[in-house]
């Protein structure tokens, strides 16, 4: 029952049911948009794995998956703007229709750099699906994203793949950490 997680330091922002319903909608939208295309879903490790796992099962099309790991937050919370590739894609994306799957867009820097990197590899198309978008602190980079689960306030959230110091990824819901000092 994960009762240890439902402590007073977490407020539920989106329940498992609300997330499932929204992911189903995004899957249906992608199914309509990508019929007949050579779809590759690229998960950005680690935060996107739960979202990716659910989203691909809501897409009623043939597809493949691949993963990248990048590091952009060198100091835990402060974005440096630099993206270091820790793990690259296993397969080439030339001629493919790629959707990058991300957990959350905060400043937008990580995805901005990632799309720059992947754009140079000859994909037929490159789009972004993000579970969450924090509009408030966006350094207004010219980042276009096509599929978005929820827009959230400028608060630190965990669960459904998102962590605080490596924990909380297995929460079935998305919660706000009330006091990050004791997360
Ligand atoms: P950006 O480059 O858009 O500023 O940063 C995006 C990354 O920052 C996300 O992939 C995630 O790892 C981290 N991040 C930003 N906001 C949050 C948040 O509220 N909760 C968690 N757990 N990670 C966040």
XYZ file of C-alpha atoms and ligand atoms in Angstrom:
207
model
C 0.000 0.000 0.000
C 3.058 2.318 0.077
C 1.777 3.832 3.298
C 5.304 4.870 4.252
C 5.181 7.392 1.397
C 1.923 9.040 2.304
C 3.596 10.984 5.049
C 2.888 14.538 6.090
C 5.741 15.816 3.903
C 3.929 14.935 0.648
C 0.796 16.427 -0.869
C -0.819 14.523 -3.747
C -0.855 16.702 -6.866
C -2.094 14.075 -9.348
C -3.457 10.696 -8.326
C -2.598 7.448 -10.116
C -6.066 7.509 -11.709
C -5.641 11.050 -13.022
C -2.208 10.193 -14.428
C -3.485 7.017 -16.104
C -6.345 8.905 -17.751
C -4.043 11.638 -19.073
C -1.411 9.162 -20.313
C -4.177 7.273 -22.161
C -5.175 10.538 -23.885
C -1.588 11.272 -24.898
C -1.220 7.706 -26.200
C -4.370 8.067 -28.295
C -3.122 11.385 -29.684
C 0.262 9.885 -30.615
C -1.494 6.874 -32.164
C -3.432 9.238 -34.447
C -0.392 11.382 -35.269
C 2.088 8.561 -36.000
C 0.089 6.057 -38.037
C 2.319 4.671 -40.804
C 5.506 6.228 -39.366
C 8.668 4.593 -38.058
C 8.255 5.620 -34.432
C 11.080 5.515 -31.866
C 10.297 6.532 -28.294
C 13.443 7.800 -26.549
C 13.308 7.815 -22.756
C 15.542 10.217 -20.867
C 16.842 8.233 -17.897
C 15.947 7.884 -15.160
C 12.930 10.063 -14.497
C 10.950 9.181 -17.622
C 10.929 5.390 -17.255
C 7.535 5.067 -15.570
C 5.920 7.568 -17.945
C 7.523 5.865 -20.961
C 6.447 2.402 -19.817
C 2.826 3.507 -19.470
C 2.779 5.748 -22.542
C 4.072 3.136 -24.992
C 1.355 0.733 -23.838
C -1.215 3.428 -24.639
C 0.100 3.754 -28.208
C -1.587 1.344 -30.593
C 1.182 1.306 -33.214
C 4.403 -0.599 -33.924
C 7.304 1.246 -32.262
C 10.740 0.775 -30.747
C 12.261 2.285 -27.611
C 15.727 3.560 -26.768
C 17.251 5.471 -23.877
C 19.628 8.320 -23.174
C 21.062 9.429 -19.879
C 22.193 13.005 -19.502
C 23.390 15.043 -16.610
C 22.464 18.688 -16.416
C 22.057 19.451 -12.729
C 25.586 19.367 -11.382
C 24.656 20.770 -8.002
C 21.406 19.014 -7.337
C 19.173 22.004 -7.956
C 21.107 24.594 -9.955
C 21.043 24.111 -13.710
C 24.405 24.768 -15.283
C 23.098 24.809 -18.833
C 25.556 22.143 -19.889
C 24.334 18.694 -20.829
C 26.726 15.809 -20.549
C 25.752 12.567 -22.303
C 26.187 9.758 -19.785
C 24.544 7.122 -21.980
C 23.849 7.510 -25.672
C 21.222 5.835 -27.862
C 21.869 2.206 -28.785
C 20.582 2.523 -32.346
C 20.856 5.203 -35.072
C 17.774 7.419 -35.544
C 18.415 8.397 -39.176
C 15.114 8.363 -41.074
C 13.101 7.571 -37.915
C 10.265 9.515 -36.322
C 11.526 10.215 -32.835
C 9.629 11.278 -29.734
C 11.817 12.225 -26.785
C 10.055 11.252 -23.585
C 10.889 13.402 -20.538
C 9.590 13.492 -16.984
C 9.519 17.239 -16.438
C 10.551 20.436 -18.171
C 11.794 23.026 -15.728
C 14.147 25.579 -17.279
C 13.974 23.659 -20.563
C 17.756 23.605 -20.872
C 18.160 19.827 -20.758
C 15.716 19.193 -23.571
C 16.879 22.192 -25.547
C 20.421 20.800 -25.649
C 19.191 17.245 -26.206
C 17.115 18.245 -29.219
C 20.111 20.131 -30.611
C 22.199 16.954 -30.285
C 19.567 14.615 -31.754
C 18.566 17.028 -34.535
C 21.986 16.589 -36.088
C 21.495 12.837 -36.493
C 19.155 12.791 -39.478
C 15.856 11.807 -37.882
C 12.839 12.234 -40.151
C 11.082 14.089 -37.324
C 11.795 14.925 -33.706
C 9.128 15.750 -31.148
C 8.908 15.944 -27.370
C 6.505 14.328 -24.935
C 6.797 15.560 -21.372
C 4.756 14.344 -18.457
C 5.036 17.644 -16.612
C 5.776 21.232 -17.525
C 6.694 23.929 -15.055
C 5.937 27.136 -16.944
C 7.053 29.535 -14.225
C 10.842 29.339 -14.141
C 11.358 28.638 -17.831
C 14.367 30.398 -19.227
C 12.511 31.069 -22.417
C 14.584 28.976 -24.716
C 12.907 28.295 -28.012
C 11.801 24.893 -26.849
C 8.744 23.496 -28.606
C 7.070 20.495 -27.072
C 4.222 18.633 -28.619
C 2.715 16.382 -25.968
C 2.364 17.442 -22.331
C 0.646 15.614 -19.476
C 0.127 18.416 -16.984
C 1.264 21.969 -16.366
C 2.227 22.295 -12.740
C 3.079 25.153 -10.398
C 6.685 25.991 -9.583
C 7.050 23.403 -6.834
C 9.393 20.445 -6.412
C 7.490 17.265 -7.227
C 8.257 13.572 -6.792
C 6.714 10.249 -7.717
C 5.765 8.418 -10.923
C 9.454 8.331 -11.881
C 10.557 11.630 -10.354
C 12.942 11.504 -7.430
C 14.323 13.454 -4.522
C 17.880 12.268 -3.899
C 17.065 9.015 -5.703
C 13.944 8.177 -3.713
C 10.188 8.332 -4.386
C 10.376 7.186 -8.036
C 8.067 4.246 -7.255
C 5.211 6.368 -5.922
C 2.130 5.694 -8.083
C 1.056 9.341 -7.754
C 2.775 12.715 -8.250
C 3.295 14.588 -5.013
C 4.654 17.902 -3.880
C 7.393 17.811 -1.301
C 6.216 20.184 1.384
C 9.591 20.559 3.076
C 12.475 19.651 0.688
C 14.946 19.696 3.603
C 13.447 16.471 4.944
C 12.643 14.863 1.578
P 15.563 21.551 -16.973
O 16.774 21.351 -17.807
O 14.291 21.597 -17.765
O 15.705 22.729 -16.066
O 15.531 20.335 -15.958
C 14.793 19.191 -16.167
C 15.241 18.137 -15.185
O 15.340 18.690 -13.866
C 14.221 17.029 -15.077
O 14.491 15.993 -16.017
C 14.402 16.575 -13.639
O 15.459 15.633 -13.567
C 14.820 17.820 -12.894
N 13.677 18.480 -12.230
C 13.188 19.706 -12.500
N 12.144 19.991 -11.699
C 11.968 18.910 -10.908
C 11.004 18.590 -9.867
O 10.091 19.344 -9.504
N 11.138 17.363 -9.297
C 12.106 16.486 -9.645
N 12.125 15.310 -9.008
N 13.017 16.745 -10.623
C 12.943 17.948 -11.252
